[in-house]
PDB file of C-alpha atoms in Angstrom:
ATOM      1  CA  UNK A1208     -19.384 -43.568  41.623  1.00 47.00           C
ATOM      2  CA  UNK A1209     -16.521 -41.261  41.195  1.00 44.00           C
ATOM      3  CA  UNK A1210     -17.986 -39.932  38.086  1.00 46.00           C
ATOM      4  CA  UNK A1211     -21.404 -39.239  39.764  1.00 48.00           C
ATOM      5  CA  UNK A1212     -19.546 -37.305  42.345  1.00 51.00           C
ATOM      6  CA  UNK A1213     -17.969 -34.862  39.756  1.00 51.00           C
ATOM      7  CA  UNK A1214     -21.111 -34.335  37.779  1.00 48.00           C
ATOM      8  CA  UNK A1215     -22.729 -33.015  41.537  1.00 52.00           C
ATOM      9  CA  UNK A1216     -19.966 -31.143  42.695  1.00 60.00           C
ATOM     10  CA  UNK A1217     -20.272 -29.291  39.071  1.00 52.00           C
ATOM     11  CA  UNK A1218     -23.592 -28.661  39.717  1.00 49.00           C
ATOM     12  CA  UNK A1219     -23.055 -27.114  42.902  1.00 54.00           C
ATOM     13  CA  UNK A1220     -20.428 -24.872  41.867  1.00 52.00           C
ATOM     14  CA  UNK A1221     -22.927 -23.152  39.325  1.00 45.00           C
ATOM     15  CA  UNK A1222     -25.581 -22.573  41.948  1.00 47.00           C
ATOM     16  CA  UNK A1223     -23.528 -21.661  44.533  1.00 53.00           C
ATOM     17  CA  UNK A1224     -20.204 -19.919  43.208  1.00 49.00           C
ATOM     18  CA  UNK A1225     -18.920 -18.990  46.004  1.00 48.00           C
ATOM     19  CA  UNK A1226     -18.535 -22.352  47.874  1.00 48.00           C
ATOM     20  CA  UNK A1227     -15.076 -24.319  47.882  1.00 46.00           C
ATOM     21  CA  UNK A1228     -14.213 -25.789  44.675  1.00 47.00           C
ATOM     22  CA  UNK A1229     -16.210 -23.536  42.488  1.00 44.00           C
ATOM     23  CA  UNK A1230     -15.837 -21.579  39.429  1.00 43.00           C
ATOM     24  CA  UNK A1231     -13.944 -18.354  39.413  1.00 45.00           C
ATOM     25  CA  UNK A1232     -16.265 -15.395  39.758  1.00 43.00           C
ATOM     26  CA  UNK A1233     -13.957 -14.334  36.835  1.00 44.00           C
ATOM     27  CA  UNK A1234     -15.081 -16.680  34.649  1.00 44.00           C
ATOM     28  CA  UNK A1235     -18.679 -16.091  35.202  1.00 40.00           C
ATOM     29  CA  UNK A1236     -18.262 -11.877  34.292  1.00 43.00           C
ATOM     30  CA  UNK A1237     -19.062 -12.170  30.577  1.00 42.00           C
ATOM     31  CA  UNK A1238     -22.271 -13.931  31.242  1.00 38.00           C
ATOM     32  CA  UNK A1239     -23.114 -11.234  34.351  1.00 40.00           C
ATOM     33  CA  UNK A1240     -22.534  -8.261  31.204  1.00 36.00           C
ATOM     34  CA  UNK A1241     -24.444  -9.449  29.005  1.00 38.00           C
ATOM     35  CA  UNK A1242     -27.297  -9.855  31.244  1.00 37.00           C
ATOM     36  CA  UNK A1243     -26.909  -7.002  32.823  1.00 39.00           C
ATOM     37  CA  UNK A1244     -25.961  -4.357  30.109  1.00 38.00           C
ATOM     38  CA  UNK A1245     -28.909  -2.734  28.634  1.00 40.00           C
ATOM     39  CA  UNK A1246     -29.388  -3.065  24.398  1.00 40.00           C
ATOM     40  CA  UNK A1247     -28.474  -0.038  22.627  1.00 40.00           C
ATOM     41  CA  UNK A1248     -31.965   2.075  21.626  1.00 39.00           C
ATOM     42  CA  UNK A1249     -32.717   3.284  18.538  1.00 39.00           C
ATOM     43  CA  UNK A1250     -32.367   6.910  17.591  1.00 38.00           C
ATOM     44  CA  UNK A1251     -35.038   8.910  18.969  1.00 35.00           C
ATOM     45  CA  UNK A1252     -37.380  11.619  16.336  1.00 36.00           C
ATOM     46  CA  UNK A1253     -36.977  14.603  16.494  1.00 33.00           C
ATOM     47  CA  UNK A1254     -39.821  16.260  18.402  1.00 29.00           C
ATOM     48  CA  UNK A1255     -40.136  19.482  16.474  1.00 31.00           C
ATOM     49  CA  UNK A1256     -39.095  18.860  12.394  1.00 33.00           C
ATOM     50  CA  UNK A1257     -38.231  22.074  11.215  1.00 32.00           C
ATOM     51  CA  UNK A1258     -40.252  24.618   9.788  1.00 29.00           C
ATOM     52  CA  UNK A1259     -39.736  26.486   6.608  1.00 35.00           C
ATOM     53  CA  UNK A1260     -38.516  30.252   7.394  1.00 32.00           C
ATOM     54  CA  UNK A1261     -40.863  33.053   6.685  1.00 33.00           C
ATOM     55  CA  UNK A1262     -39.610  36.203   5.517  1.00 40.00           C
ATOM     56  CA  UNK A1263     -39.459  38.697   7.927  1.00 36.00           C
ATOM     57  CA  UNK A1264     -41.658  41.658   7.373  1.00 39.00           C
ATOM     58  CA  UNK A1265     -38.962  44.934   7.576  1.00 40.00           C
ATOM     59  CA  UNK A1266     -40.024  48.659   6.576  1.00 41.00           C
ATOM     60  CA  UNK A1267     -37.312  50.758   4.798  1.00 42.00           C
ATOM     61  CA  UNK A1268     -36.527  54.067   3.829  1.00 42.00           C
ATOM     62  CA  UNK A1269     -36.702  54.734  -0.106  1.00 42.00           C
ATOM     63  CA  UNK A1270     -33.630  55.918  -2.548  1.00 41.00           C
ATOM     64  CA  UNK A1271     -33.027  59.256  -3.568  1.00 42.00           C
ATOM     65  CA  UNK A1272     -34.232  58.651  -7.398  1.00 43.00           C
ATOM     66  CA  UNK A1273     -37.486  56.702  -6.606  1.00 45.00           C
ATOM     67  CA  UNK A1274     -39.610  58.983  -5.293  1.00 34.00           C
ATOM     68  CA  UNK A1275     -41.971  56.287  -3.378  1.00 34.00           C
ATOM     69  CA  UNK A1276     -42.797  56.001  -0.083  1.00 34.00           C
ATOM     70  CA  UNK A1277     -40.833  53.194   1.908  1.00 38.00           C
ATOM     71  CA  UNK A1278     -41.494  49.556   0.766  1.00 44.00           C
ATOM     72  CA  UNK A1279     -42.057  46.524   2.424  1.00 48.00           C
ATOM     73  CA  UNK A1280     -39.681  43.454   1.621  1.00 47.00           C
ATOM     74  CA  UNK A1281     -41.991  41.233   2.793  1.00 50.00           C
ATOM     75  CA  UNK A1282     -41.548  39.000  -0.343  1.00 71.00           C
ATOM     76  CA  UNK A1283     -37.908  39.875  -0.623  1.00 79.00           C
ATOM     77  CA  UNK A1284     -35.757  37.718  -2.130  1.00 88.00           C
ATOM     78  CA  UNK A1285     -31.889  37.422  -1.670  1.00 91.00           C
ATOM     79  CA  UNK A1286     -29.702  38.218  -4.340  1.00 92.00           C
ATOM     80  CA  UNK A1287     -26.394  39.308  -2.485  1.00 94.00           C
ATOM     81  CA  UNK A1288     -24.654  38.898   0.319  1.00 93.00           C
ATOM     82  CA  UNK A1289     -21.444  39.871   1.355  1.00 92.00           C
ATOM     83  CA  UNK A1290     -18.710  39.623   3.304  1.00 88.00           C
ATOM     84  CA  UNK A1291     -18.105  42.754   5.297  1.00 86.00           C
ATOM     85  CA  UNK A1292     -14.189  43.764   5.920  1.00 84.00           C
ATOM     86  CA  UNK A1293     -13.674  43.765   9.890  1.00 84.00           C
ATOM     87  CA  UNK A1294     -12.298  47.900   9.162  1.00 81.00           C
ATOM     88  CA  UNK A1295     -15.985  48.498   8.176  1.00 84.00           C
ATOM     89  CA  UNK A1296     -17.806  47.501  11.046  1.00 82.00           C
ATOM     90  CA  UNK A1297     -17.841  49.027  14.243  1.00 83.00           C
ATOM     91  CA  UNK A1298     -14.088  48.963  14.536  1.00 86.00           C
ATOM     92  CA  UNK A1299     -14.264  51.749  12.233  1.00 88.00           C
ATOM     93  CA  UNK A1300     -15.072  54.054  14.703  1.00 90.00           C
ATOM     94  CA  UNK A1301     -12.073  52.936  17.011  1.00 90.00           C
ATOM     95  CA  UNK A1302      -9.685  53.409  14.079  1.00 90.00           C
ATOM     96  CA  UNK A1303     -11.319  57.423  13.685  1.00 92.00           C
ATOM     97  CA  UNK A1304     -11.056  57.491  17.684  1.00 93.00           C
ATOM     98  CA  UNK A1305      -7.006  56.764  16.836  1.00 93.00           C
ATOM     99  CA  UNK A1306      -6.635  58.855  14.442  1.00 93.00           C
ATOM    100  CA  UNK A1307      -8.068  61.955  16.491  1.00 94.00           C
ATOM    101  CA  UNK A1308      -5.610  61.344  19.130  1.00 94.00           C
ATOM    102  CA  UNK A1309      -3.038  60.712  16.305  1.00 94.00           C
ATOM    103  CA  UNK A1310      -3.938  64.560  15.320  1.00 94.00           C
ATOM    104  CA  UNK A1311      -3.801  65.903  18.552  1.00 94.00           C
ATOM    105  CA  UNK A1312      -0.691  64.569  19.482  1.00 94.00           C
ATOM    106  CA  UNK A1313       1.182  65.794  16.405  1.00 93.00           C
ATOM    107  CA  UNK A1314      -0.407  68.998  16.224  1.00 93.00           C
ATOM    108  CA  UNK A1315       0.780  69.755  19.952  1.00 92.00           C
ATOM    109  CA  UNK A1316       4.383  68.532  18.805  1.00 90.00           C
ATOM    110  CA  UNK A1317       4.590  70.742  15.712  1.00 90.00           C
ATOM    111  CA  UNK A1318       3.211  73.886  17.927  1.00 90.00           C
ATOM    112  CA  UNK A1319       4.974  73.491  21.109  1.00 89.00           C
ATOM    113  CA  UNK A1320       8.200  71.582  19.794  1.00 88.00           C
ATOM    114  CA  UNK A1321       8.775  72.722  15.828  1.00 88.00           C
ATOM    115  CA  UNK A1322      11.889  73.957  17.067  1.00 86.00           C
ATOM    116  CA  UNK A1323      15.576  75.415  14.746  1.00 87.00           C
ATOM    117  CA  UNK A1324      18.992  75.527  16.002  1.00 84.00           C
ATOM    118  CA  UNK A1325      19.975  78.875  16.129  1.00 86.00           C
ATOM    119  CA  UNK A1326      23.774  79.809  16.883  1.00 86.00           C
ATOM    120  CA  UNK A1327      25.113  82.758  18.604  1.00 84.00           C
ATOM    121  CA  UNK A1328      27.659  85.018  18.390  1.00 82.00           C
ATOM    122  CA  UNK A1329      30.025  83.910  21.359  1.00 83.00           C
ATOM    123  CA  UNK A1330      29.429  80.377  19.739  1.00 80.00           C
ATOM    124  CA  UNK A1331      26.863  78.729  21.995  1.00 85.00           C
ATOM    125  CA  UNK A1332      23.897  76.940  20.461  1.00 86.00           C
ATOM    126  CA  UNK A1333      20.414  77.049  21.188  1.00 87.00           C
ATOM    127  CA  UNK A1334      17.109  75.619  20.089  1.00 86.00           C
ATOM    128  CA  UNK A1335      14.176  77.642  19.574  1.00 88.00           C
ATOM    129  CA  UNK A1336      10.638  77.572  17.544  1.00 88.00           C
ATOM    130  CA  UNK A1337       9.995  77.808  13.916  1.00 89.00           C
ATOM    131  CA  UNK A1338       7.999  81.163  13.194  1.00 90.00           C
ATOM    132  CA  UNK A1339       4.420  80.508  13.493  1.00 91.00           C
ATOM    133  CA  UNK A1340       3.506  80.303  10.417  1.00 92.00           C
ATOM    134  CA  UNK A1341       6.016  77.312   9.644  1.00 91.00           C
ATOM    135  CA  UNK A1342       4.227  75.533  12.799  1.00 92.00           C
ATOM    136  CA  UNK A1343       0.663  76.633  11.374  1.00 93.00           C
ATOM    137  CA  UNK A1344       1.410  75.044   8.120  1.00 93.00           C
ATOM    138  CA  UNK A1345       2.745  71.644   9.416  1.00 92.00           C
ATOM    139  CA  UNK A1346      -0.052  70.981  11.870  1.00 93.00           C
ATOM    140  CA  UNK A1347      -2.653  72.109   8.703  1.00 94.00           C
ATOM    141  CA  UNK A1348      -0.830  69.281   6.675  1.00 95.00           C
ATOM    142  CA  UNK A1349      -1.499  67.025   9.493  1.00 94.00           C
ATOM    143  CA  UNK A1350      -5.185  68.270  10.022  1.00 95.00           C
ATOM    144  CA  UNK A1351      -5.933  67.546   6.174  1.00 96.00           C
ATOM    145  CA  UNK A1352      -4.282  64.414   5.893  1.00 94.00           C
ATOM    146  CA  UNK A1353      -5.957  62.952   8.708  1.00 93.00           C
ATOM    147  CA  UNK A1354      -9.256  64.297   7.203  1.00 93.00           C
ATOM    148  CA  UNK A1355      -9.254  63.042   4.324  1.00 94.00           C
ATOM    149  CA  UNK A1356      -8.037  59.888   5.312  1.00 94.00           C
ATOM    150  CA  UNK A1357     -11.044  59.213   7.500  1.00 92.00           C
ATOM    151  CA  UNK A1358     -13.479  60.731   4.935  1.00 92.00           C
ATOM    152  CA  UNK A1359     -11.837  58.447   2.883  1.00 90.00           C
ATOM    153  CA  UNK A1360     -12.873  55.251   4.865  1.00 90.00           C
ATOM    154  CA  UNK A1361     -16.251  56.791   5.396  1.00 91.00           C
ATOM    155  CA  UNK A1362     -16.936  57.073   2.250  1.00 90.00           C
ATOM    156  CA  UNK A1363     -15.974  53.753   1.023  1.00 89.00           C
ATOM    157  CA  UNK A1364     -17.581  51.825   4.182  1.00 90.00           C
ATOM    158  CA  UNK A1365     -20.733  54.042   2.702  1.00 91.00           C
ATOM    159  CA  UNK A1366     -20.385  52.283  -0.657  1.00 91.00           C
ATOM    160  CA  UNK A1367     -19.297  48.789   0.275  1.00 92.00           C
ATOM    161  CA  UNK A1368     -22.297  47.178  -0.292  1.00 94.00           C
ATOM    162  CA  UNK A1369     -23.390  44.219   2.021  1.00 93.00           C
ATOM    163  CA  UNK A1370     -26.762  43.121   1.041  1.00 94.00           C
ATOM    164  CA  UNK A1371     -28.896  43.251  -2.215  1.00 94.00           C
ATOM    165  CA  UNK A1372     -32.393  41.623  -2.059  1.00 93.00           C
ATOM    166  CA  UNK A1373     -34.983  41.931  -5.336  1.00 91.00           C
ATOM    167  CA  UNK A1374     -38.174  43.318  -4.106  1.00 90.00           C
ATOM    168  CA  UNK A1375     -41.726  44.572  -5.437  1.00 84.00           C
ATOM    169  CA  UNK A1376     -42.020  41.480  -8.125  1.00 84.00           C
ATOM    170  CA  UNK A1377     -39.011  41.930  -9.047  1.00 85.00           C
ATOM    171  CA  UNK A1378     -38.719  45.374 -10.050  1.00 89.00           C
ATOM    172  CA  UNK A1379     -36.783  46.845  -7.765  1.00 92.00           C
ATOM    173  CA  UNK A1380     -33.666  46.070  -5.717  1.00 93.00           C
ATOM    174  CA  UNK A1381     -33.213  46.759  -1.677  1.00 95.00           C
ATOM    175  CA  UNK A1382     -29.407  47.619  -1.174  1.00 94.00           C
ATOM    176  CA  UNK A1383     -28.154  47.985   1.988  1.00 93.00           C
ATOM    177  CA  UNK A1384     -24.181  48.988   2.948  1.00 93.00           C
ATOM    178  CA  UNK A1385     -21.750  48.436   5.543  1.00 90.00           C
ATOM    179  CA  UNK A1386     -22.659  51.893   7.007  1.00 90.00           C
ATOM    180  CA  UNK A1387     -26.691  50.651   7.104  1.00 89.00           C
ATOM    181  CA  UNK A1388     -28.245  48.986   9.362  1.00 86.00           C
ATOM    182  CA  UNK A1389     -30.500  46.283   9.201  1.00 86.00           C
ATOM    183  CA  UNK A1390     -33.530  47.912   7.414  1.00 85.00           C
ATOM    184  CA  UNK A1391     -32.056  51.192   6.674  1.00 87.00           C
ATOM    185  CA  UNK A1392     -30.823  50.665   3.472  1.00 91.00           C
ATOM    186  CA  UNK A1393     -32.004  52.097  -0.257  1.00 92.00           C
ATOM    187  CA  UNK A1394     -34.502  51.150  -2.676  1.00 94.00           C
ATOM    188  CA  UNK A1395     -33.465  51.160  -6.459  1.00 94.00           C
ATOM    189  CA  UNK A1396     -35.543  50.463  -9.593  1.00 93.00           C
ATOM    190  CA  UNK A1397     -33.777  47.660 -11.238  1.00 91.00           C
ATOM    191  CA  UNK A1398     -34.208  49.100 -14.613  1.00 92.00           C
ATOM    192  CA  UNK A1399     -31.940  52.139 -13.262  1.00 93.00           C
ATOM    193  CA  UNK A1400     -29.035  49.639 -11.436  1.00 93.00           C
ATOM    194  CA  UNK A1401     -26.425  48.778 -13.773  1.00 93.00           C
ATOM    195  CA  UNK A1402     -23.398  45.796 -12.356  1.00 92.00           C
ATOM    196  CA  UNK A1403     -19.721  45.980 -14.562  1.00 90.00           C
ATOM    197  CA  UNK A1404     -16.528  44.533 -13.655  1.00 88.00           C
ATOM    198  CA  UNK A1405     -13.733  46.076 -11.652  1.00 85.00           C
ATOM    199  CA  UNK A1406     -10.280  46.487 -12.349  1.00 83.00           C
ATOM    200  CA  UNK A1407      -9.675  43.612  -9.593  1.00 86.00           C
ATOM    201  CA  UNK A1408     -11.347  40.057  -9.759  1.00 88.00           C
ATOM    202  CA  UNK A1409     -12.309  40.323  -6.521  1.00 91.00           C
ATOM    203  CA  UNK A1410     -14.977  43.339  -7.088  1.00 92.00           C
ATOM    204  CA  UNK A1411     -17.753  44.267  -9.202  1.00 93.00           C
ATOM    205  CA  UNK A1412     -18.737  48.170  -9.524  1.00 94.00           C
ATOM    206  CA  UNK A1413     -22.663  48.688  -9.683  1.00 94.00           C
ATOM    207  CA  UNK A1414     -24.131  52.039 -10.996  1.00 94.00           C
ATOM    208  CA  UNK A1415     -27.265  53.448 -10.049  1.00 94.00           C
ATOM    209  CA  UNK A1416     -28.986  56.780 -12.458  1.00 92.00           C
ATOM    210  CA  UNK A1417     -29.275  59.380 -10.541  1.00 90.00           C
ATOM    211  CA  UNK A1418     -26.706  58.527  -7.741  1.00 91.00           C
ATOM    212  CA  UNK A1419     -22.722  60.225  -7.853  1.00 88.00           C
ATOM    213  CA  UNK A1420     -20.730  57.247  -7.682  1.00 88.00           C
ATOM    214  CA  UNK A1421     -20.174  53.707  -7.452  1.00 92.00           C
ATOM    215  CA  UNK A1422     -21.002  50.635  -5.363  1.00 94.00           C
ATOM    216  CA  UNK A1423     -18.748  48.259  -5.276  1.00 92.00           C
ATOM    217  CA  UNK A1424     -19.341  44.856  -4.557  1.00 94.00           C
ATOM    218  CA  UNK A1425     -17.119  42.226  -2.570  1.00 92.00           C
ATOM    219  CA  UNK A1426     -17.084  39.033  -4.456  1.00 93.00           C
ATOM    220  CA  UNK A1427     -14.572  37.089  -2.004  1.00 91.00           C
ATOM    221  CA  UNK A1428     -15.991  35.207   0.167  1.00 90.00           C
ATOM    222  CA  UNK A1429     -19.684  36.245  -0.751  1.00 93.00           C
ATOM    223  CA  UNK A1430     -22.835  34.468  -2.039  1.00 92.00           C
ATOM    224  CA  UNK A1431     -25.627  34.691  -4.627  1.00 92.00           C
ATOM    225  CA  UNK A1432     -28.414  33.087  -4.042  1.00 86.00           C
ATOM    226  CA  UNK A1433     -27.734  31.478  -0.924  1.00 87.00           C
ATOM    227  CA  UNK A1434     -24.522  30.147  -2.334  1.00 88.00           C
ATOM    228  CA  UNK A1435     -21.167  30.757  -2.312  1.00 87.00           C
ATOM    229  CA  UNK A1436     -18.520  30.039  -4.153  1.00 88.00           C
ATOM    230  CA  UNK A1437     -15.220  31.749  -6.021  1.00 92.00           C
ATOM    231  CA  UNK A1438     -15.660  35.194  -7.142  1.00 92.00           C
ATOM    232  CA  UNK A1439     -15.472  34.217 -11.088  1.00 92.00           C
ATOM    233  CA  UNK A1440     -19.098  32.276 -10.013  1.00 92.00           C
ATOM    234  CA  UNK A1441     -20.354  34.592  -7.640  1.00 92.00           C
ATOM    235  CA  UNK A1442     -20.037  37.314 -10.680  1.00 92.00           C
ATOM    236  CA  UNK A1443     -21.151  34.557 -13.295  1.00 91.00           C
ATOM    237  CA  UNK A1444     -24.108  34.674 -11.176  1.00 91.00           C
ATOM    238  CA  UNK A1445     -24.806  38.354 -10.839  1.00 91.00           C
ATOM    239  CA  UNK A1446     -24.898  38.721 -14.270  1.00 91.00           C
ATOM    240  CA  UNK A1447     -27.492  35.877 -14.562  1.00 89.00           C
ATOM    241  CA  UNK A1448     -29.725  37.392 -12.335  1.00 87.00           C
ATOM    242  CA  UNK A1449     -29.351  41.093 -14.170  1.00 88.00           C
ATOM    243  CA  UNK A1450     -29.391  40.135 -17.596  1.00 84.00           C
ATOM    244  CA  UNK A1451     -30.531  36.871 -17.821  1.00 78.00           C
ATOM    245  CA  UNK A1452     -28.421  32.974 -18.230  1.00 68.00           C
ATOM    246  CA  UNK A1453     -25.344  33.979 -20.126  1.00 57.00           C
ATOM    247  CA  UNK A1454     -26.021  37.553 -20.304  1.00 55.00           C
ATOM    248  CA  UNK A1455     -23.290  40.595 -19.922  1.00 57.00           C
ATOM    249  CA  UNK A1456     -22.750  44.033 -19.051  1.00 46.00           C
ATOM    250  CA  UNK A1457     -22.914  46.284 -22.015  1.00 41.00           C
TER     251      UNK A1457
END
């Protein structure tokens, strides 16, 4: 009889828990998760695979030695891409806003306080300006230093070349510089565009008949053909893509 009893007071404890003599509610908490807690869902699709890009349809000016009328790089094609130094971006023209006020602060020193000691007779000393001319001179250094260091940076942010794409078939090459901006750059026949190696490893010097000067080309951190890699590659593949697999510079 005593064993009956047990078996129903068991019984009782699972219907009811919460009457006298039952189960903890503690011990019934795994079974309440694992009813309760929703199954994990599979990943959902994504709702819009991606799409292949389409070139973008850009007009642009021609180069001096082509003599065409501006091109369309509709069926562009990549070639080179570089990185451009943060001094040739806009911050360029906050480093030429600097160096004016560089200028006009020296130039009002050497004018207004170009001063010689000059002493006296009865021994006292005094201070007083260089001749003119002296002043003139110093602030005219100043004046063409500055110059021709910020015609120096324009120049070169003029020839740093950013972006090389081969257009029309193949026959020509779009080059645009950090000075350009998106669409403004130069067209090139390829047969007239000539690539050769710099003194550093980290540039490449391209040559274009008919144009004073170089181009030079970033290889650091740049990429050909949509890929980057260290500058000894990045050049490997310029060369591939000028003169053919395995072909060189002359």
């Amino acid at each position: 009889m005593l064993r009956y009893t047990r078996i129903a007071r068991t019984c009782r404890s699972f219907l009811n828990p919460t009457a006298t003599g039952s189960l903890a509610p503690q011990q019934l908490q795994p079974l309440r998760y694992a009813i309760t807690t929703p199954t994990a869902r599979p990943p959902r699709k994504a709702l819009h695979p991606s799409l292949p890009v389409e070139p973008v349809s850009t007009t642009i000016s021609p180069g001096e030695n082509t003599g065409s009328q501006s091109a369309n790089v509709l069926d562009s094609v990549r070639v080179f891409e570089a990185v451009t130094p943060w001094y040739f971006r806009r911050w360029v023209w906050l480093i030429v806003g600097l160096n004016l006020a560089w200028v006009v602060f020296e130039v009002d020193t050497m004018l207004e306080y170009f001063v010689e000691k000059v002493e006296h007779e009865d021994g006292s000393v005094t201070y007083e300006k260089k001749p003119l001319w002296q002043r003139l001179g110093a602030s005219a250094i100043v004046v063409l230093g500055s110059g021709c260091f910020v015609g120096g940076v324009l120049i070169t942010r003029r020839r740093n070349v950013r972006v090389i794409d081969l257009i029309q078939k193949g026959k020509a090459f779009y080059v645009e510089t950090a000075a350009d901006t998106v669409g403004s750059g130069r067209v090139f026949d390829r047969k007239d565009c000539v690539i050769s190696p710099n003194r550093s490893d980290d540039w490449m010097d391209m040559l274009v008949k008919g144009v004073k000067g170089k181009y030079s080309l970033r290889l650091r951190g740049a990429k050909v053909g949509g890929v980057s890699g260290e500058p000894v590659y990045v050049r490997k593949g310029l060369y591939d893509i000028w003169y053919g697999k395995g072909g060189r510079a002359t």
